[in-house]
PDB file of C-alpha atoms in Angstrom:
ATOM      1  CA  MET D   1      19.323   4.989  13.837  1.00  0.00           C
ATOM      2  CA  GLN D   2      17.609   2.317  11.833  1.00  0.00           C
ATOM      3  CA  ALA D   3      14.013   1.883  10.678  1.00  0.00           C
ATOM      4  CA  SER D   4      13.308  -0.739  13.359  1.00  0.00           C
ATOM      5  CA  ASP D   5      14.452   1.727  16.082  1.00  0.00           C
ATOM      6  CA  ILE D   6      11.620   4.122  15.338  1.00  0.00           C
ATOM      7  CA  ALA D   7       8.957   1.682  14.086  1.00  0.00           C
ATOM      8  CA  ALA D   8       5.869   1.560  16.287  1.00  0.00           C
ATOM      9  CA  HIS D   9       3.057  -0.906  16.659  1.00  0.00           C
ATOM     10  CA  VAL D  10      -0.046   0.342  14.830  1.00  0.00           C
ATOM     11  CA  PRO D  11      -3.506  -1.146  14.428  1.00  0.00           C
ATOM     12  CA  THR D  12      -4.073  -2.735  11.012  1.00  0.00           C
ATOM     13  CA  VAL D  13      -7.104  -3.887   9.040  1.00  0.00           C
ATOM     14  CA  THR D  14      -7.692  -6.676   6.523  1.00  0.00           C
ATOM     15  CA  ALA D  15      -9.248  -6.427   3.071  1.00  0.00           C
ATOM     16  CA  SER D  16     -12.454  -8.007   4.383  1.00  0.00           C
ATOM     17  CA  ASP D  17     -12.990  -5.284   7.015  1.00  0.00           C
ATOM     18  CA  PRO D  18     -15.620  -2.640   6.226  1.00  0.00           C
ATOM     19  CA  VAL D  19     -14.293   0.652   4.844  1.00  0.00           C
ATOM     20  CA  ALA D  20     -16.102   2.485   7.642  1.00  0.00           C
ATOM     21  CA  LYS D  21     -14.040   0.523  10.174  1.00  0.00           C
ATOM     22  CA  ALA D  22     -10.828   1.330   8.281  1.00  0.00           C
ATOM     23  CA  VAL D  23     -11.577   5.063   8.341  1.00  0.00           C
ATOM     24  CA  ARG D  24     -12.464   4.861  12.032  1.00  0.00           C
ATOM     25  CA  VAL D  25      -9.286   2.944  12.970  1.00  0.00           C
ATOM     26  CA  MET D  26      -7.204   5.559  11.177  1.00  0.00           C
ATOM     27  CA  ALA D  27      -9.003   8.481  12.833  1.00  0.00           C
ATOM     28  CA  VAL D  28      -9.060   7.047  16.354  1.00  0.00           C
ATOM     29  CA  SER D  29      -5.355   6.184  16.240  1.00  0.00           C
ATOM     30  CA  ARG D  30      -4.565   9.518  14.558  1.00  0.00           C
ATOM     31  CA  LEU D  31      -2.625   7.732  11.841  1.00  0.00           C
ATOM     32  CA  PRO D  32      -1.714   9.418   8.532  1.00  0.00           C
ATOM     33  CA  GLY D  33      -2.623   6.217   6.662  1.00  0.00           C
ATOM     34  CA  LEU D  34      -3.416   2.575   7.146  1.00  0.00           C
ATOM     35  CA  ILE D  35      -1.756  -0.804   6.648  1.00  0.00           C
ATOM     36  CA  VAL D  36      -3.951  -3.529   5.192  1.00  0.00           C
ATOM     37  CA  VAL D  37      -2.507  -6.964   6.059  1.00  0.00           C
ATOM     38  CA  ASP D  38      -3.189 -10.449   4.715  1.00  0.00           C
ATOM     39  CA  GLU D  39      -3.940 -13.532   6.819  1.00  0.00           C
ATOM     40  CA  TRP D  40      -0.222 -13.971   7.607  1.00  0.00           C
ATOM     41  CA  SER D  41       0.141 -10.375   8.866  1.00  0.00           C
ATOM     42  CA  ARG D  42       2.050  -9.341   5.782  1.00  0.00           C
ATOM     43  CA  PRO D  43       1.310  -5.846   4.449  1.00  0.00           C
ATOM     44  CA  LYS D  44      -0.853  -6.169   1.351  1.00  0.00           C
ATOM     45  CA  MET D  45      -1.504  -2.431   0.907  1.00  0.00           C
ATOM     46  CA  VAL D  46      -0.071   0.640   2.636  1.00  0.00           C
ATOM     47  CA  LEU D  47      -2.607   3.373   2.014  1.00  0.00           C
ATOM     48  CA  PRO D  48      -1.934   7.099   2.582  1.00  0.00           C
ATOM     49  CA  GLY D  49      -4.836   8.702   4.461  1.00  0.00           C
ATOM     50  CA  THR D  50      -6.219  10.379   1.368  1.00  0.00           C
ATOM     51  CA  GLN D  51      -6.508   6.985  -0.300  1.00  0.00           C
ATOM     52  CA  VAL D  52      -8.271   5.496   2.738  1.00  0.00           C
ATOM     53  CA  LEU D  53     -10.695   8.414   2.389  1.00  0.00           C
ATOM     54  CA  ARG D  54     -10.972   7.636  -1.304  1.00  0.00           C
ATOM     55  CA  LEU D  55     -12.318   4.167  -0.470  1.00  0.00           C
ATOM     56  CA  ALA D  56     -15.288   5.957   1.105  1.00  0.00           C
ATOM     57  CA  VAL D  57     -16.000   8.354  -1.767  1.00  0.00           C
ATOM     58  CA  PRO D  58     -18.448   6.802  -4.261  1.00  0.00           C
ATOM     59  CA  GLU D  59     -16.595   6.082  -7.488  1.00  0.00           C
ATOM     60  CA  ALA D  60     -18.813   8.312  -9.639  1.00  0.00           C
ATOM     61  CA  PHE D  61     -17.741  11.306  -7.528  1.00  0.00           C
ATOM     62  CA  GLN D  62     -14.024  10.620  -7.606  1.00  0.00           C
ATOM     63  CA  LYS D  63     -13.378  11.909 -11.097  1.00  0.00           C
ATOM     64  CA  ASP D  64     -16.218  14.340 -11.771  1.00  0.00           C
ATOM     65  CA  PRO D  65     -16.067  17.616  -9.799  1.00  0.00           C
ATOM     66  CA  ALA D  66     -19.193  18.897 -11.602  1.00  0.00           C
ATOM     67  CA  LEU D  67     -21.228  15.917 -10.411  1.00  0.00           C
ATOM     68  CA  VAL D  68     -19.985  16.394  -6.835  1.00  0.00           C
ATOM     69  CA  ARG D  69     -20.942  20.076  -6.952  1.00  0.00           C
ATOM     70  CA  ALA D  70     -24.512  19.121  -7.887  1.00  0.00           C
ATOM     71  CA  ILE D  71     -25.059  17.250  -4.595  1.00  0.00           C
ATOM     72  CA  ASP D  72     -26.870  19.346  -1.993  1.00  0.00           C
ATOM     73  CA  GLU D  73     -25.276  20.094   1.373  1.00  0.00           C
ATOM     74  CA  GLU D  74     -27.543  17.815   3.414  1.00  0.00           C
ATOM     75  CA  SER D  75     -26.835  14.775   1.205  1.00  0.00           C
ATOM     76  CA  ALA D  76     -23.131  15.643   1.026  1.00  0.00           C
ATOM     77  CA  ASP D  77     -22.862  15.567   4.831  1.00  0.00           C
ATOM     78  CA  HIS D  78     -24.054  11.959   4.795  1.00  0.00           C
ATOM     79  CA  PHE D  79     -22.274  10.442   1.849  1.00  0.00           C
ATOM     80  CA  TRP D  80     -20.609   7.962   4.218  1.00  0.00           C
ATOM     81  CA  VAL D  81     -23.945   6.343   4.909  1.00  0.00           C
ATOM     82  CA  GLU D  82     -24.121   5.196   1.295  1.00  0.00           C
ATOM     83  CA  LEU D  83     -21.086   3.048   2.012  1.00  0.00           C
ATOM     84  CA  GLY D  84     -23.072   0.628   4.127  1.00  0.00           C
ATOM     85  CA  SER D  85     -21.001  -2.442   4.890  1.00  0.00           C
ATOM     86  CA  ARG D  86     -18.811  -2.347   1.775  1.00  0.00           C
ATOM     87  CA  THR D  87     -15.378  -3.802   2.464  1.00  0.00           C
ATOM     88  CA  VAL D  88     -11.887  -2.516   1.761  1.00  0.00           C
ATOM     89  CA  ALA D  89     -11.512  -5.201  -0.951  1.00  0.00           C
ATOM     90  CA  GLU D  90     -14.711  -4.064  -2.647  1.00  0.00           C
ATOM     91  CA  CYS D  91     -13.645  -0.400  -2.710  1.00  0.00           C
ATOM     92  CA  ALA D  92      -9.882  -0.705  -3.352  1.00  0.00           C
ATOM     93  CA  PRO D  93      -8.464  -0.071  -6.827  1.00  0.00           C
ATOM     94  CA  VAL D  94      -8.253  -3.312  -8.819  1.00  0.00           C
ATOM     95  CA  SER D  95      -4.532  -2.870  -9.467  1.00  0.00           C
ATOM     96  CA  ALA D  96      -3.221  -1.808  -6.069  1.00  0.00           C
ATOM     97  CA  PRO D  97       0.415  -0.666  -6.146  1.00  0.00           C
ATOM     98  CA  ARG D  98       3.079  -2.689  -4.309  1.00  0.00           C
ATOM     99  CA  PRO D  99       2.875  -1.943  -0.577  1.00  0.00           C
ATOM    100  CA  VAL D 100       5.335   0.688   0.645  1.00  0.00           C
ATOM    101  CA  THR D 101       7.662  -1.365   2.859  1.00  0.00           C
ATOM    102  CA  ILE D 102      11.239  -1.097   4.051  1.00  0.00           C
ATOM    103  CA  ARG D 103      13.842  -3.344   5.744  1.00  0.00           C
ATOM    104  CA  ALA D 104      14.418  -3.182   9.503  1.00  0.00           C
ATOM    105  CA  ASP D 105      18.033  -2.036   9.002  1.00  0.00           C
ATOM    106  CA  ALA D 106      17.259   0.807   6.575  1.00  0.00           C
ATOM    107  CA  THR D 107      18.627   4.234   7.564  1.00  0.00           C
ATOM    108  CA  LEU D 108      16.369   7.198   8.332  1.00  0.00           C
ATOM    109  CA  LEU D 109      17.523   8.794   5.083  1.00  0.00           C
ATOM    110  CA  GLU D 110      16.256   5.720   3.213  1.00  0.00           C
ATOM    111  CA  VAL D 111      12.947   6.042   5.075  1.00  0.00           C
ATOM    112  CA  ALA D 112      12.712   9.745   4.179  1.00  0.00           C
ATOM    113  CA  ALA D 113      13.587   9.188   0.527  1.00  0.00           C
ATOM    114  CA  LEU D 114      10.989   6.388   0.265  1.00  0.00           C
ATOM    115  CA  MET D 115       8.228   8.484   1.859  1.00  0.00           C
ATOM    116  CA  ALA D 116       9.008  11.428  -0.425  1.00  0.00           C
ATOM    117  CA  ARG D 117       9.204   9.279  -3.557  1.00  0.00           C
ATOM    118  CA  GLN D 118       6.057   7.252  -2.867  1.00  0.00           C
ATOM    119  CA  HIS D 119       4.077  10.192  -1.426  1.00  0.00           C
ATOM    120  CA  SER D 120       3.322   7.966   1.559  1.00  0.00           C
ATOM    121  CA  PRO D 121       3.288   9.455   5.096  1.00  0.00           C
ATOM    122  CA  LEU D 122       3.205   5.893   6.476  1.00  0.00           C
ATOM    123  CA  ILE D 123       5.538   3.028   5.679  1.00  0.00           C
ATOM    124  CA  ALA D 124       5.598  -0.552   6.894  1.00  0.00           C
ATOM    125  CA  VAL D 125       8.819  -2.017   8.318  1.00  0.00           C
ATOM    126  CA  VAL D 126       8.992  -5.724   7.494  1.00  0.00           C
ATOM    127  CA  HIS D 127      10.963  -8.870   8.316  1.00  0.00           C
ATOM    128  CA  PRO D 128      12.746 -10.590   5.414  1.00  0.00           C
ATOM    129  CA  ASP D 129       9.726 -12.962   5.127  1.00  0.00           C
ATOM    130  CA  GLY D 130       7.461  -9.955   4.546  1.00  0.00           C
ATOM    131  CA  SER D 131       5.710 -10.030   7.926  1.00  0.00           C
ATOM    132  CA  LEU D 132       5.086  -6.744   9.695  1.00  0.00           C
ATOM    133  CA  ILE D 133       7.454  -5.401  12.369  1.00  0.00           C
ATOM    134  CA  GLY D 134       5.781  -2.012  12.770  1.00  0.00           C
ATOM    135  CA  ALA D 135       5.113   1.265  11.045  1.00  0.00           C
ATOM    136  CA  ILE D 136       6.846   4.617  10.700  1.00  0.00           C
ATOM    137  CA  THR D 137       4.755   7.757  10.323  1.00  0.00           C
ATOM    138  CA  LEU D 138       6.029  10.992   8.794  1.00  0.00           C
ATOM    139  CA  GLU D 139       5.601  12.706  12.158  1.00  0.00           C
ATOM    140  CA  ARG D 140       7.664  10.038  13.923  1.00  0.00           C
ATOM    141  CA  LEU D 141      10.404  10.305  11.310  1.00  0.00           C
ATOM    142  CA  ILE D 142      10.632  14.084  11.596  1.00  0.00           C
ATOM    143  CA  THR D 143      10.731  14.068  15.393  1.00  0.00           C
ATOM    144  CA  SER D 144      13.423  11.347  15.263  1.00  0.00           C
ATOM    145  CA  LEU D 145      15.723  13.413  13.085  1.00  0.00           C
ATOM    146  CA  ALA D 146      17.929  16.229  14.230  1.00  0.00           C
ATOM    147  CA  VAL D 147      15.847  18.753  12.312  1.00  0.00           C
ATOM    148  CA  PHE D 148      15.261  20.993  15.286  1.00  0.00           C
ATOM    149  CA  THR D 149      18.928  21.776  15.581  1.00  0.00           C
ATOM    150  CA  THR D 150      19.603  22.900  12.014  1.00  0.00           C
ATOM    151  CA  ASP D 151      17.979  26.289  12.250  1.00  0.00           C
ATOM    152  CA  GLU D 152      17.835  29.036  14.858  1.00  0.00           C
TER     153      GLU D 152
ATOM    154  CA  MET J   1     -21.847  21.822   6.523  1.00  0.00           C
ATOM    155  CA  GLN J   2     -19.631  23.867   4.277  1.00  0.00           C
ATOM    156  CA  ALA J   3     -15.854  24.075   3.910  1.00  0.00           C
ATOM    157  CA  SER J   4     -15.696  27.380   5.811  1.00  0.00           C
ATOM    158  CA  ASP J   5     -17.507  25.758   8.785  1.00  0.00           C
ATOM    159  CA  ILE J   6     -14.652  23.342   9.420  1.00  0.00           C
ATOM    160  CA  ALA J   7     -11.693  25.402   8.169  1.00  0.00           C
ATOM    161  CA  ALA J   8      -9.190  26.265  10.875  1.00  0.00           C
ATOM    162  CA  HIS J   9      -6.442  28.808  11.167  1.00  0.00           C
ATOM    163  CA  VAL J  10      -3.057  27.205  10.518  1.00  0.00           C
ATOM    164  CA  PRO J  11       0.451  28.635  10.500  1.00  0.00           C
ATOM    165  CA  THR J  12       1.827  29.197   6.990  1.00  0.00           C
ATOM    166  CA  VAL J  13       5.261  29.845   5.503  1.00  0.00           C
ATOM    167  CA  THR J  14       6.505  31.812   2.511  1.00  0.00           C
ATOM    168  CA  ALA J  15       8.795  30.648  -0.291  1.00  0.00           C
ATOM    169  CA  SER J  16      11.668  32.636   1.207  1.00  0.00           C
ATOM    170  CA  ASP J  17      11.498  30.801   4.562  1.00  0.00           C
ATOM    171  CA  PRO J  18      14.159  28.141   5.187  1.00  0.00           C
ATOM    172  CA  VAL J  19      13.073  24.537   4.534  1.00  0.00           C
ATOM    173  CA  ALA J  20      14.143  23.665   8.080  1.00  0.00           C
ATOM    174  CA  LYS J  21      11.615  26.183   9.385  1.00  0.00           C
ATOM    175  CA  ALA J  22       8.886  24.751   7.141  1.00  0.00           C
ATOM    176  CA  VAL J  23       9.483  21.231   8.432  1.00  0.00           C
ATOM    177  CA  ARG J  24       9.532  22.510  12.002  1.00  0.00           C
ATOM    178  CA  VAL J  25       6.290  24.507  11.623  1.00  0.00           C
ATOM    179  CA  MET J  26       4.576  21.420  10.223  1.00  0.00           C
ATOM    180  CA  ALA J  27       5.859  19.151  13.007  1.00  0.00           C
ATOM    181  CA  VAL J  28       5.168  21.537  15.893  1.00  0.00           C
ATOM    182  CA  SER J  29       1.605  22.191  14.712  1.00  0.00           C
ATOM    183  CA  ARG J  30       1.109  18.498  13.909  1.00  0.00           C
ATOM    184  CA  LEU J  31      -0.101  19.373  10.433  1.00  0.00           C
ATOM    185  CA  PRO J  32      -0.304  16.778   7.610  1.00  0.00           C
ATOM    186  CA  GLY J  33       1.110  19.334   5.158  1.00  0.00           C
ATOM    187  CA  LEU J  34       1.899  22.994   4.748  1.00  0.00           C
ATOM    188  CA  ILE J  35       0.504  26.024   2.955  1.00  0.00           C
ATOM    189  CA  VAL J  36       3.053  28.312   1.321  1.00  0.00           C
ATOM    190  CA  VAL J  37       1.571  31.787   0.825  1.00  0.00           C
ATOM    191  CA  ASP J  38       2.644  34.767  -1.268  1.00  0.00           C
ATOM    192  CA  GLU J  39       3.005  38.361  -0.021  1.00  0.00           C
ATOM    193  CA  TRP J  40      -0.781  38.868  -0.263  1.00  0.00           C
ATOM    194  CA  SER J  41      -1.540  35.777   1.864  1.00  0.00           C
ATOM    195  CA  ARG J  42      -2.737  33.831  -1.145  1.00  0.00           C
ATOM    196  CA  PRO J  43      -1.818  30.131  -1.218  1.00  0.00           C
ATOM    197  CA  LYS J  44       0.986  29.624  -3.703  1.00  0.00           C
ATOM    198  CA  MET J  45       1.601  25.943  -2.911  1.00  0.00           C
ATOM    199  CA  VAL J  46      -0.282  23.443  -0.752  1.00  0.00           C
ATOM    200  CA  LEU J  47       2.244  20.734   0.030  1.00  0.00           C
ATOM    201  CA  PRO J  48       1.330  17.326   1.466  1.00  0.00           C
ATOM    202  CA  GLY J  49       3.664  16.396   4.344  1.00  0.00           C
ATOM    203  CA  THR J  50       5.664  13.958   2.241  1.00  0.00           C
ATOM    204  CA  GLN J  51       6.440  16.749  -0.210  1.00  0.00           C
ATOM    205  CA  VAL J  52       7.526  19.094   2.598  1.00  0.00           C
ATOM    206  CA  LEU J  53       9.858  16.271   3.644  1.00  0.00           C
ATOM    207  CA  ARG J  54      11.003  15.985   0.047  1.00  0.00           C
ATOM    208  CA  LEU J  55      12.246  19.594   0.149  1.00  0.00           C
ATOM    209  CA  ALA J  56      14.710  18.412   2.792  1.00  0.00           C
ATOM    210  CA  VAL J  57      15.987  15.335   0.955  1.00  0.00           C
ATOM    211  CA  PRO J  58      18.979  16.185  -1.250  1.00  0.00           C
ATOM    212  CA  GLU J  59      17.926  15.900  -4.894  1.00  0.00           C
ATOM    213  CA  ALA J  60      20.483  13.220  -5.749  1.00  0.00           C
ATOM    214  CA  PHE J  61      18.864  10.916  -3.188  1.00  0.00           C
ATOM    215  CA  GLN J  62      15.294  11.416  -4.279  1.00  0.00           C
ATOM    216  CA  LYS J  63      15.414   9.179  -7.325  1.00  0.00           C
ATOM    217  CA  ASP J  64      18.231   6.761  -6.612  1.00  0.00           C
ATOM    218  CA  PRO J  65      17.544   4.172  -3.885  1.00  0.00           C
ATOM    219  CA  ALA J  66      20.938   2.536  -4.490  1.00  0.00           C
ATOM    220  CA  LEU J  67      22.750   5.802  -3.770  1.00  0.00           C
ATOM    221  CA  VAL J  68      20.728   6.315  -0.583  1.00  0.00           C
ATOM    222  CA  ARG J  69      21.553   2.784   0.564  1.00  0.00           C
ATOM    223  CA  ALA J  70      25.275   3.545   0.241  1.00  0.00           C
ATOM    224  CA  ILE J  71      25.123   6.289   2.898  1.00  0.00           C
ATOM    225  CA  ASP J  72      26.235   5.099   6.332  1.00  0.00           C
ATOM    226  CA  GLU J  73      23.900   5.282   9.319  1.00  0.00           C
ATOM    227  CA  GLU J  74      25.711   8.120  11.085  1.00  0.00           C
ATOM    228  CA  SER J  75      25.625  10.381   8.010  1.00  0.00           C
ATOM    229  CA  ALA J  76      22.028   9.381   7.242  1.00  0.00           C
ATOM    230  CA  ASP J  77      20.912  10.538  10.701  1.00  0.00           C
ATOM    231  CA  HIS J  78      22.207  14.016   9.915  1.00  0.00           C
ATOM    232  CA  PHE J  79      21.191  14.563   6.321  1.00  0.00           C
ATOM    233  CA  TRP J  80      19.131  17.560   7.454  1.00  0.00           C
ATOM    234  CA  VAL J  81      22.270  19.430   8.409  1.00  0.00           C
ATOM    235  CA  GLU J  82      23.303  19.523   4.742  1.00  0.00           C
ATOM    236  CA  LEU J  83      20.253  21.681   4.117  1.00  0.00           C
ATOM    237  CA  GLY J  84      21.788  24.663   5.849  1.00  0.00           C
ATOM    238  CA  SER J  85      19.693  27.751   5.200  1.00  0.00           C
ATOM    239  CA  ARG J  86      18.255  26.689   1.835  1.00  0.00           C
ATOM    240  CA  THR J  87      14.816  28.166   1.288  1.00  0.00           C
ATOM    241  CA  VAL J  88      11.536  26.622   0.212  1.00  0.00           C
ATOM    242  CA  ALA J  89      11.849  28.398  -3.162  1.00  0.00           C
ATOM    243  CA  GLU J  90      15.314  26.925  -3.690  1.00  0.00           C
ATOM    244  CA  CYS J  91      14.167  23.367  -2.954  1.00  0.00           C
ATOM    245  CA  ALA J  92      10.669  23.341  -4.478  1.00  0.00           C
ATOM    246  CA  PRO J  93      10.059  21.696  -7.853  1.00  0.00           C
ATOM    247  CA  VAL J  94      10.396  24.215 -10.689  1.00  0.00           C
ATOM    248  CA  SER J  95       6.908  23.482 -11.996  1.00  0.00           C
ATOM    249  CA  ALA J  96       4.829  23.395  -8.832  1.00  0.00           C
ATOM    250  CA  PRO J  97       1.260  22.169  -9.413  1.00  0.00           C
ATOM    251  CA  ARG J  98      -1.672  24.542  -8.882  1.00  0.00           C
ATOM    252  CA  PRO J  99      -2.348  24.908  -5.143  1.00  0.00           C
ATOM    253  CA  VAL J 100      -5.101  22.651  -3.817  1.00  0.00           C
ATOM    254  CA  THR J 101      -7.800  25.165  -2.859  1.00  0.00           C
ATOM    255  CA  ILE J 102     -11.562  25.133  -2.481  1.00  0.00           C
ATOM    256  CA  ARG J 103     -14.393  27.681  -2.137  1.00  0.00           C
ATOM    257  CA  ALA J 104     -15.824  28.573   1.282  1.00  0.00           C
ATOM    258  CA  ASP J 105     -19.251  27.214   0.323  1.00  0.00           C
ATOM    259  CA  ALA J 106     -18.049  23.826  -0.956  1.00  0.00           C
ATOM    260  CA  THR J 107     -19.716  20.780   0.635  1.00  0.00           C
ATOM    261  CA  LEU J 108     -17.786  18.232   2.689  1.00  0.00           C
ATOM    262  CA  LEU J 109     -18.219  15.737  -0.142  1.00  0.00           C
ATOM    263  CA  GLU J 110     -16.469  18.191  -2.477  1.00  0.00           C
ATOM    264  CA  VAL J 111     -13.688  18.532   0.105  1.00  0.00           C
ATOM    265  CA  ALA J 112     -13.378  14.727   0.384  1.00  0.00           C
ATOM    266  CA  ALA J 113     -13.371  14.197  -3.386  1.00  0.00           C
ATOM    267  CA  LEU J 114     -10.702  16.898  -3.836  1.00  0.00           C
ATOM    268  CA  MET J 115      -8.450  15.435  -1.132  1.00  0.00           C
ATOM    269  CA  ALA J 116      -8.785  11.938  -2.593  1.00  0.00           C
ATOM    270  CA  ARG J 117      -8.191  13.096  -6.171  1.00  0.00           C
ATOM    271  CA  GLN J 118      -5.235  15.341  -5.381  1.00  0.00           C
ATOM    272  CA  HIS J 119      -3.715  13.008  -2.759  1.00  0.00           C
ATOM    273  CA  SER J 120      -3.584  16.002  -0.440  1.00  0.00           C
ATOM    274  CA  PRO J 121      -4.400  15.593   3.290  1.00  0.00           C
ATOM    275  CA  LEU J 122      -4.509  19.394   3.583  1.00  0.00           C
ATOM    276  CA  ILE J 123      -6.510  21.846   1.498  1.00  0.00           C
ATOM    277  CA  ALA J 124      -6.727  25.614   1.585  1.00  0.00           C
ATOM    278  CA  VAL J 125     -10.136  27.306   1.775  1.00  0.00           C
ATOM    279  CA  VAL J 126      -9.998  30.618  -0.088  1.00  0.00           C
ATOM    280  CA  HIS J 127     -11.991  33.801  -0.672  1.00  0.00           C
ATOM    281  CA  PRO J 128     -13.023  34.568  -4.271  1.00  0.00           C
ATOM    282  CA  ASP J 129      -9.946  36.847  -4.536  1.00  0.00           C
ATOM    283  CA  GLY J 130      -7.703  33.891  -3.699  1.00  0.00           C
ATOM    284  CA  SER J 131      -6.764  34.972  -0.172  1.00  0.00           C
ATOM    285  CA  LEU J 132      -6.653  32.355   2.552  1.00  0.00           C
ATOM    286  CA  ILE J 133      -9.620  31.760   4.891  1.00  0.00           C
ATOM    287  CA  GLY J 134      -8.189  28.679   6.601  1.00  0.00           C
ATOM    288  CA  ALA J 135      -7.255  25.063   6.086  1.00  0.00           C
ATOM    289  CA  ILE J 136      -8.978  21.706   6.330  1.00  0.00           C
ATOM    290  CA  THR J 137      -6.963  18.654   7.344  1.00  0.00           C
ATOM    291  CA  LEU J 138      -7.959  15.087   6.549  1.00  0.00           C
ATOM    292  CA  GLU J 139      -8.355  14.425  10.269  1.00  0.00           C
ATOM    293  CA  ARG J 140     -10.683  17.412  10.685  1.00  0.00           C
ATOM    294  CA  LEU J 141     -12.769  16.320   7.705  1.00  0.00           C
ATOM    295  CA  ILE J 142     -13.178  12.767   9.005  1.00  0.00           C
ATOM    296  CA  THR J 143     -14.139  13.865  12.501  1.00  0.00           C
ATOM    297  CA  SER J 144     -16.639  16.339  11.001  1.00  0.00           C
ATOM    298  CA  LEU J 145     -18.447  13.649   9.041  1.00  0.00           C
ATOM    299  CA  ALA J 146     -20.913  11.171  10.406  1.00  0.00           C
ATOM    300  CA  VAL J 147     -18.536   8.302   9.805  1.00  0.00           C
ATOM    301  CA  PHE J 148     -18.709   7.003  13.346  1.00  0.00           C
ATOM    302  CA  THR J 149     -22.391   6.184  13.013  1.00  0.00           C
ATOM    303  CA  THR J 150     -22.260   4.039   9.890  1.00  0.00           C
ATOM    304  CA  ASP J 151     -20.814   0.923  11.440  1.00  0.00           C
ATOM    305  CA  GLU J 152     -21.376  -1.071  14.640  1.00  0.00           C
TER     306      GLU J 152
END
């Protein structure tokens, strides 16, 4: 099998979409991450779910556990509200890493090695011009492999 | 809300379980990672899904994309089989990081900040003695927060 055989269509967002929309798209589609595309549908960022969540956590809280602990339960339940209409571009790290992409003809072992190396449970499969073909989730990869036959 | 309010029971594995079983437990329960416990049910490792996958990717392939690319499609489809009965302990990194755990009374903001900081879509909620209460997945956290009301 090749990457394009198991790639699926997934909803994407752009950098000008609100972070709240990005989190919602990921949750509703039960995706383990999110692909942020540019105006030509080329992946610009491939964010693991934890890093989509990170967009929504106010920067001051990201690195200071003591500060986070000082927030009372009621306020902590509503930290999302603080986000308002801030966009993905406004909340993303200034130096975003190269998007995690792979060729359509890559093998499933290449997909697995890339996911493991990049710590990314979602990877974008792209055409040679960089445009998006689809996405492969960790779950899809595992269920596509013969893993269920190697034990028991 | 507190961490213990949204923690759920999840299946766990031990370091002496085969990697193939670990991958299967994660896939069958649709978990974004896996908790490896010791003989007293205390989390020993909390592995994000990509790092559970990594246990199954032969070490030589983990760091060398060129080597992975040289494997033909047929062999790549069956790389799991090479695993045989190797255990989690045999495949885990020698210096595993501290398990990603949190107190029962932590706020959801503390949970979110920890997940974002540790890049872990799964965290273990523990008693003061270190034993496991349950787990919180990224999906569970997001659906527990008021994120759906902040936009539209």
